[in-house]
JSON list of C-alpha atoms in Angstrom, two decimals:
[
{"chain": "W", "resi": 1, "resn": "UNK", "atom": "CA", "xyz": [2.34, 11.70, -45.38]},
{"chain": "W", "resi": 2, "resn": "UNK", "atom": "CA", "xyz": [4.47, 10.79, -48.63]},
{"chain": "W", "resi": 3, "resn": "UNK", "atom": "CA", "xyz": [3.20, 8.40, -50.94]},
{"chain": "W", "resi": 4, "resn": "UNK", "atom": "CA", "xyz": [5.94, 5.92, -50.38]},
{"chain": "W", "resi": 5, "resn": "UNK", "atom": "CA", "xyz": [4.70, 5.49, -46.88]},
{"chain": "W", "resi": 6, "resn": "UNK", "atom": "CA", "xyz": [0.95, 5.11, -47.80]},
{"chain": "W", "resi": 7, "resn": "UNK", "atom": "CA", "xyz": [-0.43, 1.98, -45.83]},
{"chain": "W", "resi": 8, "resn": "UNK", "atom": "CA", "xyz": [-1.33, -0.60, -48.23]},
{"chain": "W", "resi": 9, "resn": "UNK", "atom": "CA", "xyz": [-4.89, -1.34, -48.39]},
{"chain": "W", "resi": 10, "resn": "UNK", "atom": "CA", "xyz": [-5.94, -3.56, -46.03]},
{"chain": "W", "resi": 11, "resn": "UNK", "atom": "CA", "xyz": [-7.71, -7.49, -47.65]},
{"chain": "W", "resi": 12, "resn": "UNK", "atom": "CA", "xyz": [-10.94, -6.04, -46.53]},
{"chain": "W", "resi": 13, "resn": "UNK", "atom": "CA", "xyz": [-10.74, -2.97, -48.74]},
{"chain": "W", "resi": 14, "resn": "UNK", "atom": "CA", "xyz": [-9.42, -4.77, -51.42]},
{"chain": "W", "resi": 15, "resn": "UNK", "atom": "CA", "xyz": [-12.32, -7.13, -51.75]},
{"chain": "W", "resi": 16, "resn": "UNK", "atom": "CA", "xyz": [-15.09, -4.17, -51.02]},
{"chain": "W", "resi": 17, "resn": "UNK", "atom": "CA", "xyz": [-13.44, -2.52, -54.10]},
{"chain": "W", "resi": 18, "resn": "UNK", "atom": "CA", "xyz": [-13.43, -5.64, -56.05]},
{"chain": "W", "resi": 19, "resn": "UNK", "atom": "CA", "xyz": [-17.08, -6.22, -55.35]},
{"chain": "W", "resi": 20, "resn": "UNK", "atom": "CA", "xyz": [-18.02, -2.48, -55.97]},
{"chain": "W", "resi": 21, "resn": "UNK", "atom": "CA", "xyz": [-16.27, -3.01, -59.35]},
{"chain": "W", "resi": 22, "resn": "UNK", "atom": "CA", "xyz": [-18.14, -5.76, -60.27]},
{"chain": "W", "resi": 23, "resn": "UNK", "atom": "CA", "xyz": [-21.27, -4.24, -59.36]},
{"chain": "W", "resi": 24, "resn": "UNK", "atom": "CA", "xyz": [-20.67, -1.15, -61.49]},
{"chain": "W", "resi": 25, "resn": "UNK", "atom": "CA", "xyz": [-19.52, -3.48, -64.31]},
{"chain": "W", "resi": 26, "resn": "UNK", "atom": "CA", "xyz": [-22.89, -5.29, -64.15]},
{"chain": "W", "resi": 27, "resn": "UNK", "atom": "CA", "xyz": [-24.46, -2.45, -63.97]},
{"chain": "W", "resi": 28, "resn": "UNK", "atom": "CA", "xyz": [-22.92, -0.90, -67.70]},
{"chain": "W", "resi": 29, "resn": "UNK", "atom": "CA", "xyz": [-23.98, -4.41, -69.12]},
{"chain": "W", "resi": 30, "resn": "UNK", "atom": "CA", "xyz": [-27.49, -4.39, -68.07]},
{"chain": "W", "resi": 31, "resn": "UNK", "atom": "CA", "xyz": [-27.73, -0.57, -68.88]},
{"chain": "W", "resi": 32, "resn": "UNK", "atom": "CA", "xyz": [-25.92, -1.03, -72.33]},
{"chain": "W", "resi": 33, "resn": "UNK", "atom": "CA", "xyz": [-28.60, -4.26, -73.21]},
{"chain": "W", "resi": 34, "resn": "UNK", "atom": "CA", "xyz": [-31.71, -2.90, -71.57]},
{"chain": "W", "resi": 35, "resn": "UNK", "atom": "CA", "xyz": [-31.38, 0.87, -71.04]},
{"chain": "W", "resi": 36, "resn": "UNK", "atom": "CA", "xyz": [-32.08, 2.95, -67.87]},
{"chain": "W", "resi": 37, "resn": "UNK", "atom": "CA", "xyz": [-35.92, 1.11, -67.89]},
{"chain": "W", "resi": 38, "resn": "UNK", "atom": "CA", "xyz": [-33.80, -2.38, -67.12]},
{"chain": "W", "resi": 39, "resn": "UNK", "atom": "CA", "xyz": [-31.55, -1.23, -64.64]},
{"chain": "W", "resi": 40, "resn": "UNK", "atom": "CA", "xyz": [-32.38, -2.08, -60.65]},
{"chain": "W", "resi": 41, "resn": "UNK", "atom": "CA", "xyz": [-30.90, -3.22, -57.97]},
{"chain": "W", "resi": 42, "resn": "UNK", "atom": "CA", "xyz": [-33.25, -6.45, -58.68]},
{"chain": "W", "resi": 43, "resn": "UNK", "atom": "CA", "xyz": [-32.01, -6.87, -61.78]},
{"chain": "W", "resi": 44, "resn": "UNK", "atom": "CA", "xyz": [-28.33, -6.45, -60.78]},
{"chain": "W", "resi": 45, "resn": "UNK", "atom": "CA", "xyz": [-28.46, -8.60, -57.95]},
{"chain": "W", "resi": 46, "resn": "UNK", "atom": "CA", "xyz": [-29.60, -11.72, -60.66]},
{"chain": "W", "resi": 47, "resn": "UNK", "atom": "CA", "xyz": [-26.94, -10.31, -63.16]},
{"chain": "W", "resi": 48, "resn": "UNK", "atom": "CA", "xyz": [-24.16, -11.27, -60.34]},
{"chain": "W", "resi": 49, "resn": "UNK", "atom": "CA", "xyz": [-25.41, -13.54, -58.09]},
{"chain": "W", "resi": 50, "resn": "UNK", "atom": "CA", "xyz": [-25.61, -11.15, -54.97]},
{"chain": "W", "resi": 51, "resn": "UNK", "atom": "CA", "xyz": [-28.33, -10.37, -53.30]},
{"chain": "W", "resi": 52, "resn": "UNK", "atom": "CA", "xyz": [-30.33, -7.08, -53.15]},
{"chain": "W", "resi": 53, "resn": "UNK", "atom": "CA", "xyz": [-28.98, -6.15, -49.87]},
{"chain": "W", "resi": 54, "resn": "UNK", "atom": "CA", "xyz": [-25.49, -7.02, -50.51]},
{"chain": "W", "resi": 55, "resn": "UNK", "atom": "CA", "xyz": [-25.77, -4.55, -53.35]},
{"chain": "W", "resi": 56, "resn": "UNK", "atom": "CA", "xyz": [-27.48, -1.90, -51.14]},
{"chain": "W", "resi": 57, "resn": "UNK", "atom": "CA", "xyz": [-24.11, -1.83, -48.91]},
{"chain": "W", "resi": 58, "resn": "UNK", "atom": "CA", "xyz": [-22.67, -0.22, -51.80]},
{"chain": "W", "resi": 59, "resn": "UNK", "atom": "CA", "xyz": [-25.01, 1.81, -53.58]},
{"chain": "W", "resi": 60, "resn": "UNK", "atom": "CA", "xyz": [-28.01, 3.02, -51.77]},
{"chain": "W", "resi": 61, "resn": "UNK", "atom": "CA", "xyz": [-30.33, 3.15, -54.63]},
{"chain": "W", "resi": 62, "resn": "UNK", "atom": "CA", "xyz": [-30.93, 2.99, -58.54]},
{"chain": "W", "resi": 63, "resn": "UNK", "atom": "CA", "xyz": [-30.32, 6.83, -58.62]},
{"chain": "W", "resi": 64, "resn": "UNK", "atom": "CA", "xyz": [-26.83, 6.88, -56.78]},
{"chain": "W", "resi": 65, "resn": "UNK", "atom": "CA", "xyz": [-25.72, 4.28, -59.44]},
{"chain": "W", "resi": 66, "resn": "UNK", "atom": "CA", "xyz": [-26.88, 6.36, -62.45]},
{"chain": "W", "resi": 67, "resn": "UNK", "atom": "CA", "xyz": [-24.74, 9.15, -61.16]},
{"chain": "W", "resi": 68, "resn": "UNK", "atom": "CA", "xyz": [-21.80, 6.65, -60.83]},
{"chain": "W", "resi": 69, "resn": "UNK", "atom": "CA", "xyz": [-22.06, 5.44, -64.60]},
{"chain": "W", "resi": 70, "resn": "UNK", "atom": "CA", "xyz": [-22.64, 8.83, -65.41]},
{"chain": "W", "resi": 71, "resn": "UNK", "atom": "CA", "xyz": [-19.10, 9.95, -63.83]},
{"chain": "W", "resi": 72, "resn": "UNK", "atom": "CA", "xyz": [-17.76, 6.82, -65.31]},
{"chain": "W", "resi": 73, "resn": "UNK", "atom": "CA", "xyz": [-18.66, 7.41, -68.83]},
{"chain": "W", "resi": 74, "resn": "UNK", "atom": "CA", "xyz": [-17.34, 11.11, -68.58]},
{"chain": "W", "resi": 75, "resn": "UNK", "atom": "CA", "xyz": [-14.27, 10.20, -67.18]},
{"chain": "W", "resi": 76, "resn": "UNK", "atom": "CA", "xyz": [-13.66, 8.29, -70.56]},
{"chain": "W", "resi": 77, "resn": "UNK", "atom": "CA", "xyz": [-15.05, 10.92, -72.34]},
{"chain": "W", "resi": 78, "resn": "UNK", "atom": "CA", "xyz": [-12.67, 13.75, -70.67]},
{"chain": "W", "resi": 79, "resn": "UNK", "atom": "CA", "xyz": [-9.58, 11.22, -71.20]},
{"chain": "W", "resi": 80, "resn": "UNK", "atom": "CA", "xyz": [-10.64, 10.57, -75.13]},
{"chain": "W", "resi": 81, "resn": "UNK", "atom": "CA", "xyz": [-11.20, 14.56, -75.47]},
{"chain": "W", "resi": 82, "resn": "UNK", "atom": "CA", "xyz": [-8.23, 15.76, -73.56]},
{"chain": "W", "resi": 83, "resn": "UNK", "atom": "CA", "xyz": [-5.97, 13.24, -75.67]},
{"chain": "W", "resi": 84, "resn": "UNK", "atom": "CA", "xyz": [-7.00, 14.80, -79.07]},
{"chain": "W", "resi": 85, "resn": "UNK", "atom": "CA", "xyz": [-6.57, 18.19, -77.57]},
{"chain": "W", "resi": 86, "resn": "UNK", "atom": "CA", "xyz": [-3.11, 17.34, -75.92]},
{"chain": "W", "resi": 87, "resn": "UNK", "atom": "CA", "xyz": [-1.73, 15.99, -79.58]},
{"chain": "W", "resi": 88, "resn": "UNK", "atom": "CA", "xyz": [0.74, 17.90, -81.79]},
{"chain": "W", "resi": 89, "resn": "UNK", "atom": "CA", "xyz": [-1.60, 18.64, -84.40]},
{"chain": "W", "resi": 90, "resn": "UNK", "atom": "CA", "xyz": [-1.85, 21.99, -85.79]},
{"chain": "W", "resi": 91, "resn": "UNK", "atom": "CA", "xyz": [-4.78, 24.05, -83.36]},
{"chain": "W", "resi": 92, "resn": "UNK", "atom": "CA", "xyz": [-7.41, 23.64, -86.34]},
{"chain": "W", "resi": 93, "resn": "UNK", "atom": "CA", "xyz": [-6.73, 19.94, -86.66]},
{"chain": "W", "resi": 94, "resn": "UNK", "atom": "CA", "xyz": [-6.86, 19.51, -83.04]},
{"chain": "W", "resi": 95, "resn": "UNK", "atom": "CA", "xyz": [-10.15, 21.25, -82.31]},
{"chain": "W", "resi": 96, "resn": "UNK", "atom": "CA", "xyz": [-11.93, 19.24, -85.32]},
{"chain": "W", "resi": 97, "resn": "UNK", "atom": "CA", "xyz": [-10.35, 15.96, -83.65]},
{"chain": "W", "resi": 98, "resn": "UNK", "atom": "CA", "xyz": [-11.62, 17.06, -80.17]},
{"chain": "W", "resi": 99, "resn": "UNK", "atom": "CA", "xyz": [-15.18, 17.39, -81.72]},
{"chain": "W", "resi": 100, "resn": "UNK", "atom": "CA", "xyz": [-15.22, 14.31, -83.75]},
{"chain": "W", "resi": 101, "resn": "UNK", "atom": "CA", "xyz": [-13.74, 12.72, -80.69]},
{"chain": "W", "resi": 102, "resn": "UNK", "atom": "CA", "xyz": [-16.89, 13.43, -78.68]},
{"chain": "W", "resi": 103, "resn": "UNK", "atom": "CA", "xyz": [-19.22, 11.94, -81.12]},
{"chain": "W", "resi": 104, "resn": "UNK", "atom": "CA", "xyz": [-17.45, 8.89, -81.54]},
{"chain": "W", "resi": 105, "resn": "UNK", "atom": "CA", "xyz": [-17.17, 8.28, -78.05]},
{"chain": "W", "resi": 106, "resn": "UNK", "atom": "CA", "xyz": [-20.99, 8.97, -77.53]},
{"chain": "W", "resi": 107, "resn": "UNK", "atom": "CA", "xyz": [-21.91, 6.79, -80.63]},
{"chain": "W", "resi": 108, "resn": "UNK", "atom": "CA", "xyz": [-20.02, 3.55, -79.89]},
{"chain": "W", "resi": 109, "resn": "UNK", "atom": "CA", "xyz": [-21.55, 3.54, -76.31]},
{"chain": "W", "resi": 110, "resn": "UNK", "atom": "CA", "xyz": [-25.29, 4.74, -76.90]},
{"chain": "W", "resi": 111, "resn": "UNK", "atom": "CA", "xyz": [-26.82, 3.40, -73.66]},
{"chain": "W", "resi": 112, "resn": "UNK", "atom": "CA", "xyz": [-23.65, 4.77, -71.54]},
{"chain": "W", "resi": 113, "resn": "UNK", "atom": "CA", "xyz": [-24.42, 7.80, -73.31]},
{"chain": "W", "resi": 114, "resn": "UNK", "atom": "CA", "xyz": [-27.81, 7.81, -72.31]},
{"chain": "W", "resi": 115, "resn": "UNK", "atom": "CA", "xyz": [-27.00, 7.45, -68.75]},
{"chain": "W", "resi": 116, "resn": "UNK", "atom": "CA", "xyz": [-24.83, 9.77, -68.67]},
{"chain": "W", "resi": 117, "resn": "UNK", "atom": "CA", "xyz": [-27.65, 12.28, -69.25]},
{"chain": "W", "resi": 118, "resn": "UNK", "atom": "CA", "xyz": [-30.04, 10.52, -67.21]},
{"chain": "W", "resi": 119, "resn": "UNK", "atom": "CA", "xyz": [-32.23, 12.26, -65.10]},
{"chain": "W", "resi": 120, "resn": "UNK", "atom": "CA", "xyz": [-30.83, 11.61, -61.96]},
{"chain": "W", "resi": 121, "resn": "UNK", "atom": "CA", "xyz": [-29.78, 14.64, -59.56]},
{"chain": "W", "resi": 122, "resn": "UNK", "atom": "CA", "xyz": [-26.69, 15.98, -61.29]},
{"chain": "W", "resi": 123, "resn": "UNK", "atom": "CA", "xyz": [-24.54, 18.96, -60.11]},
{"chain": "W", "resi": 124, "resn": "UNK", "atom": "CA", "xyz": [-24.57, 20.83, -63.53]},
{"chain": "W", "resi": 125, "resn": "UNK", "atom": "CA", "xyz": [-28.71, 20.90, -63.46]},
{"chain": "W", "resi": 126, "resn": "UNK", "atom": "CA", "xyz": [-28.15, 24.18, -61.55]},
{"chain": "W", "resi": 127, "resn": "UNK", "atom": "CA", "xyz": [-24.97, 25.82, -62.75]},
{"chain": "W", "resi": 128, "resn": "UNK", "atom": "CA", "xyz": [-26.17, 29.68, -61.95]},
{"chain": "W", "resi": 129, "resn": "UNK", "atom": "CA", "xyz": [-24.65, 29.97, -58.44]},
{"chain": "W", "resi": 130, "resn": "UNK", "atom": "CA", "xyz": [-21.07, 29.79, -57.34]},
{"chain": "W", "resi": 131, "resn": "UNK", "atom": "CA", "xyz": [-21.24, 26.89, -55.19]},
{"chain": "W", "resi": 132, "resn": "UNK", "atom": "CA", "xyz": [-22.88, 25.04, -57.72]},
{"chain": "W", "resi": 133, "resn": "UNK", "atom": "CA", "xyz": [-20.42, 25.63, -60.49]},
{"chain": "W", "resi": 134, "resn": "UNK", "atom": "CA", "xyz": [-17.46, 24.36, -58.28]},
{"chain": "W", "resi": 135, "resn": "UNK", "atom": "CA", "xyz": [-19.38, 21.49, -57.79]},
{"chain": "W", "resi": 136, "resn": "UNK", "atom": "CA", "xyz": [-19.95, 21.00, -61.58]},
{"chain": "W", "resi": 137, "resn": "UNK", "atom": "CA", "xyz": [-15.92, 21.73, -62.01]},
{"chain": "W", "resi": 138, "resn": "UNK", "atom": "CA", "xyz": [-15.12, 18.98, -59.69]},
{"chain": "W", "resi": 139, "resn": "UNK", "atom": "CA", "xyz": [-16.91, 16.04, -61.98]},
{"chain": "W", "resi": 140, "resn": "UNK", "atom": "CA", "xyz": [-15.42, 14.63, -64.85]},
{"chain": "W", "resi": 141, "resn": "UNK", "atom": "CA", "xyz": [-18.36, 16.44, -67.04]},
{"chain": "W", "resi": 142, "resn": "UNK", "atom": "CA", "xyz": [-17.38, 19.62, -65.86]},
{"chain": "W", "resi": 143, "resn": "UNK", "atom": "CA", "xyz": [-13.62, 18.78, -66.69]},
{"chain": "W", "resi": 144, "resn": "UNK", "atom": "CA", "xyz": [-14.64, 17.84, -70.01]},
{"chain": "W", "resi": 145, "resn": "UNK", "atom": "CA", "xyz": [-16.01, 20.71, -70.76]},
{"chain": "W", "resi": 146, "resn": "UNK", "atom": "CA", "xyz": [-13.31, 22.89, -69.48]},
{"chain": "W", "resi": 147, "resn": "UNK", "atom": "CA", "xyz": [-11.50, 21.18, -71.91]},
{"chain": "W", "resi": 148, "resn": "UNK", "atom": "CA", "xyz": [-13.49, 23.15, -74.49]},
{"chain": "W", "resi": 149, "resn": "UNK", "atom": "CA", "xyz": [-13.50, 26.08, -72.87]},
{"chain": "W", "resi": 150, "resn": "UNK", "atom": "CA", "xyz": [-9.65, 25.92, -72.68]},
{"chain": "W", "resi": 151, "resn": "UNK", "atom": "CA", "xyz": [-9.59, 25.49, -76.66]},
{"chain": "W", "resi": 152, "resn": "UNK", "atom": "CA", "xyz": [-11.68, 28.45, -77.38]},
{"chain": "W", "resi": 153, "resn": "UNK", "atom": "CA", "xyz": [-9.34, 30.38, -74.96]},
{"chain": "W", "resi": 154, "resn": "UNK", "atom": "CA", "xyz": [-6.52, 28.93, -76.74]},
{"chain": "W", "resi": 155, "resn": "UNK", "atom": "CA", "xyz": [-7.78, 30.04, -80.14]},
{"chain": "W", "resi": 156, "resn": "UNK", "atom": "CA", "xyz": [-8.63, 33.43, -78.89]},
{"chain": "W", "resi": 157, "resn": "UNK", "atom": "CA", "xyz": [-5.21, 33.89, -77.56]},
{"chain": "W", "resi": 158, "resn": "UNK", "atom": "CA", "xyz": [-3.50, 33.13, -80.96]},
{"chain": "W", "resi": 159, "resn": "UNK", "atom": "CA", "xyz": [-5.73, 35.23, -82.87]},
{"chain": "W", "resi": 160, "resn": "UNK", "atom": "CA", "xyz": [-7.85, 32.42, -84.45]},
{"chain": "W", "resi": 161, "resn": "UNK", "atom": "CA", "xyz": [-11.29, 32.74, -82.76]},
{"chain": "W", "resi": 162, "resn": "UNK", "atom": "CA", "xyz": [-13.41, 35.73, -82.15]},
{"chain": "W", "resi": 163, "resn": "UNK", "atom": "CA", "xyz": [-12.32, 37.52, -79.36]},
{"chain": "W", "resi": 164, "resn": "UNK", "atom": "CA", "xyz": [-15.82, 38.81, -78.50]},
{"chain": "W", "resi": 165, "resn": "UNK", "atom": "CA", "xyz": [-17.25, 35.58, -77.89]},
{"chain": "W", "resi": 166, "resn": "UNK", "atom": "CA", "xyz": [-17.48, 34.39, -73.95]},
{"chain": "W", "resi": 167, "resn": "UNK", "atom": "CA", "xyz": [-15.29, 31.18, -74.03]},
{"chain": "W", "resi": 168, "resn": "UNK", "atom": "CA", "xyz": [-17.80, 29.83, -71.90]},
{"chain": "W", "resi": 169, "resn": "UNK", "atom": "CA", "xyz": [-21.05, 30.47, -74.05]},
{"chain": "W", "resi": 170, "resn": "UNK", "atom": "CA", "xyz": [-18.96, 29.25, -76.95]},
{"chain": "W", "resi": 171, "resn": "UNK", "atom": "CA", "xyz": [-18.33, 26.21, -75.07]},
{"chain": "W", "resi": 172, "resn": "UNK", "atom": "CA", "xyz": [-21.60, 25.56, -74.48]},
{"chain": "W", "resi": 173, "resn": "UNK", "atom": "CA", "xyz": [-22.85, 26.18, -77.89]},
{"chain": "W", "resi": 174, "resn": "UNK", "atom": "CA", "xyz": [-20.31, 23.89, -79.13]},
{"chain": "W", "resi": 175, "resn": "UNK", "atom": "CA", "xyz": [-21.30, 20.90, -76.06]},
{"chain": "W", "resi": 176, "resn": "UNK", "atom": "CA", "xyz": [-25.11, 21.61, -77.31]},
{"chain": "W", "resi": 177, "resn": "UNK", "atom": "CA", "xyz": [-24.13, 21.04, -81.41]},
{"chain": "W", "resi": 178, "resn": "UNK", "atom": "CA", "xyz": [-22.10, 17.82, -80.57]},
{"chain": "W", "resi": 179, "resn": "UNK", "atom": "CA", "xyz": [-24.83, 16.64, -78.06]},
{"chain": "W", "resi": 180, "resn": "UNK", "atom": "CA", "xyz": [-27.43, 17.29, -81.21]},
{"chain": "W", "resi": 181, "resn": "UNK", "atom": "CA", "xyz": [-25.09, 15.56, -83.98]},
{"chain": "W", "resi": 182, "resn": "UNK", "atom": "CA", "xyz": [-24.67, 12.37, -81.47]},
{"chain": "W", "resi": 183, "resn": "UNK", "atom": "CA", "xyz": [-28.44, 11.70, -80.48]},
{"chain": "W", "resi": 184, "resn": "UNK", "atom": "CA", "xyz": [-29.29, 12.31, -84.01]},
{"chain": "W", "resi": 185, "resn": "UNK", "atom": "CA", "xyz": [-26.44, 9.48, -84.81]},
{"chain": "W", "resi": 186, "resn": "UNK", "atom": "CA", "xyz": [-27.49, 7.27, -82.25]},
{"chain": "W", "resi": 187, "resn": "UNK", "atom": "CA", "xyz": [-31.04, 7.42, -83.22]},
{"chain": "W", "resi": 188, "resn": "UNK", "atom": "CA", "xyz": [-30.47, 7.51, -87.09]},
{"chain": "W", "resi": 189, "resn": "UNK", "atom": "CA", "xyz": [-27.30, 5.84, -87.76]},
{"chain": "W", "resi": 190, "resn": "UNK", "atom": "CA", "xyz": [-27.94, 6.20, -91.29]},
{"chain": "W", "resi": 191, "resn": "UNK", "atom": "CA", "xyz": [-28.02, 9.93, -91.22]},
{"chain": "W", "resi": 192, "resn": "UNK", "atom": "CA", "xyz": [-25.17, 11.29, -92.80]},
{"chain": "W", "resi": 193, "resn": "UNK", "atom": "CA", "xyz": [-26.25, 9.13, -96.17]},
{"chain": "W", "resi": 194, "resn": "UNK", "atom": "CA", "xyz": [-29.49, 10.00, -96.26]},
{"chain": "W", "resi": 195, "resn": "UNK", "atom": "CA", "xyz": [-28.99, 12.82, -99.45]},
{"chain": "W", "resi": 196, "resn": "UNK", "atom": "CA", "xyz": [-31.18, 12.65, -102.70]},
{"chain": "W", "resi": 197, "resn": "UNK", "atom": "CA", "xyz": [-28.07, 11.67, -104.71]},
{"chain": "W", "resi": 198, "resn": "UNK", "atom": "CA", "xyz": [-26.05, 8.99, -104.97]},
{"chain": "W", "resi": 199, "resn": "UNK", "atom": "CA", "xyz": [-22.95, 10.93, -105.64]},
{"chain": "W", "resi": 200, "resn": "UNK", "atom": "CA", "xyz": [-23.42, 12.87, -102.99]},
{"chain": "W", "resi": 201, "resn": "UNK", "atom": "CA", "xyz": [-23.62, 10.61, -99.74]},
{"chain": "W", "resi": 202, "resn": "UNK", "atom": "CA", "xyz": [-21.03, 10.60, -97.15]},
{"chain": "W", "resi": 203, "resn": "UNK", "atom": "CA", "xyz": [-20.09, 8.14, -94.57]},
{"chain": "W", "resi": 204, "resn": "UNK", "atom": "CA", "xyz": [-20.32, 9.15, -90.92]},
{"chain": "W", "resi": 205, "resn": "UNK", "atom": "CA", "xyz": [-16.13, 9.75, -90.06]},
{"chain": "W", "resi": 206, "resn": "UNK", "atom": "CA", "xyz": [-16.34, 12.00, -93.33]},
{"chain": "W", "resi": 207, "resn": "UNK", "atom": "CA", "xyz": [-19.43, 13.82, -91.96]},
{"chain": "W", "resi": 208, "resn": "UNK", "atom": "CA", "xyz": [-18.15, 14.28, -88.57]},
{"chain": "W", "resi": 209, "resn": "UNK", "atom": "CA", "xyz": [-15.36, 15.96, -90.03]},
{"chain": "W", "resi": 210, "resn": "UNK", "atom": "CA", "xyz": [-17.38, 18.29, -91.94]},
{"chain": "W", "resi": 211, "resn": "UNK", "atom": "CA", "xyz": [-19.38, 18.99, -88.87]},
{"chain": "W", "resi": 212, "resn": "UNK", "atom": "CA", "xyz": [-16.46, 20.10, -86.94]},
{"chain": "W", "resi": 213, "resn": "UNK", "atom": "CA", "xyz": [-14.94, 21.97, -89.77]},
{"chain": "W", "resi": 214, "resn": "UNK", "atom": "CA", "xyz": [-18.37, 24.22, -89.64]},
{"chain": "W", "resi": 215, "resn": "UNK", "atom": "CA", "xyz": [-18.18, 24.19, -85.72]},
{"chain": "W", "resi": 216, "resn": "UNK", "atom": "CA", "xyz": [-14.40, 25.32, -85.94]},
{"chain": "W", "resi": 217, "resn": "UNK", "atom": "CA", "xyz": [-15.41, 28.29, -89.04]},
{"chain": "W", "resi": 218, "resn": "UNK", "atom": "CA", "xyz": [-18.38, 29.71, -86.61]},
{"chain": "W", "resi": 219, "resn": "UNK", "atom": "CA", "xyz": [-15.49, 30.87, -84.00]},
{"chain": "W", "resi": 220, "resn": "UNK", "atom": "CA", "xyz": [-13.27, 32.09, -86.56]},
{"chain": "W", "resi": 221, "resn": "UNK", "atom": "CA", "xyz": [-11.99, 36.05, -86.39]},
{"chain": "W", "resi": 222, "resn": "UNK", "atom": "CA", "xyz": [-12.29, 36.25, -90.07]},
{"chain": "W", "resi": 223, "resn": "UNK", "atom": "CA", "xyz": [-13.79, 34.70, -92.68]},
{"chain": "W", "resi": 224, "resn": "UNK", "atom": "CA", "xyz": [-12.03, 31.29, -93.94]},
{"chain": "W", "resi": 225, "resn": "UNK", "atom": "CA", "xyz": [-12.47, 29.39, -97.11]},
{"chain": "W", "resi": 226, "resn": "UNK", "atom": "CA", "xyz": [-15.57, 27.35, -97.20]},
{"chain": "W", "resi": 227, "resn": "UNK", "atom": "CA", "xyz": [-15.62, 23.35, -97.29]},
{"chain": "W", "resi": 228, "resn": "UNK", "atom": "CA", "xyz": [-17.80, 22.22, -99.95]},
{"chain": "W", "resi": 229, "resn": "UNK", "atom": "CA", "xyz": [-17.69, 18.59, -99.46]},
{"chain": "W", "resi": 230, "resn": "UNK", "atom": "CA", "xyz": [-17.16, 16.20, -96.35]},
{"chain": "W", "resi": 231, "resn": "UNK", "atom": "CA", "xyz": [-15.11, 13.75, -98.59]},
{"chain": "W", "resi": 232, "resn": "UNK", "atom": "CA", "xyz": [-11.57, 13.80, -98.24]},
{"chain": "W", "resi": 233, "resn": "UNK", "atom": "CA", "xyz": [-9.69, 15.08, -101.57]}
]
């Protein structure tokens, strides 16, 4: 059917979408203030003045809500990283920007980031089988991961990255590193500045650029000059 001839949504469907959006917005607000422990169907009902029964018409459980919050976070993350990957900057600058943007997105919304990795059922939990992998690729988390895989492949194709690396394994290693830095900065915001000498202290933005540079060089096919400081010249 041509997109110009698609039927308009009915008033009932539009109302349903509005209510569903209101529930998700409330869930994000509660999660951002109280974390996973504070999120419940009853708590959401109080937040938006709905009955728990009304919310159950849209989400069958807290776990289902968490899954939706995960997807909304990774949709935001995918969009942010994708924009960085598609800029006209030189290749190294694009890669470093993608790494930094991942961490910046995480620490800007720490509870949402925690929700994205909460313990509810997740297609990425078992990525060993073909079916599970195909399910994972359909998620926003999977699409964000594939952006990193694409950057590794691009680097290999243009002769910058070591072609002996499996791009999927390399992308997982990069993801693990970015995840670790994100969690450190969420739990220890002053982590970059915790250095013995005042003149060696570094702010978060410069630390992220320094770390992104280390990750980039770890994939390079040939040695590149080291960056001795995270500070801009």
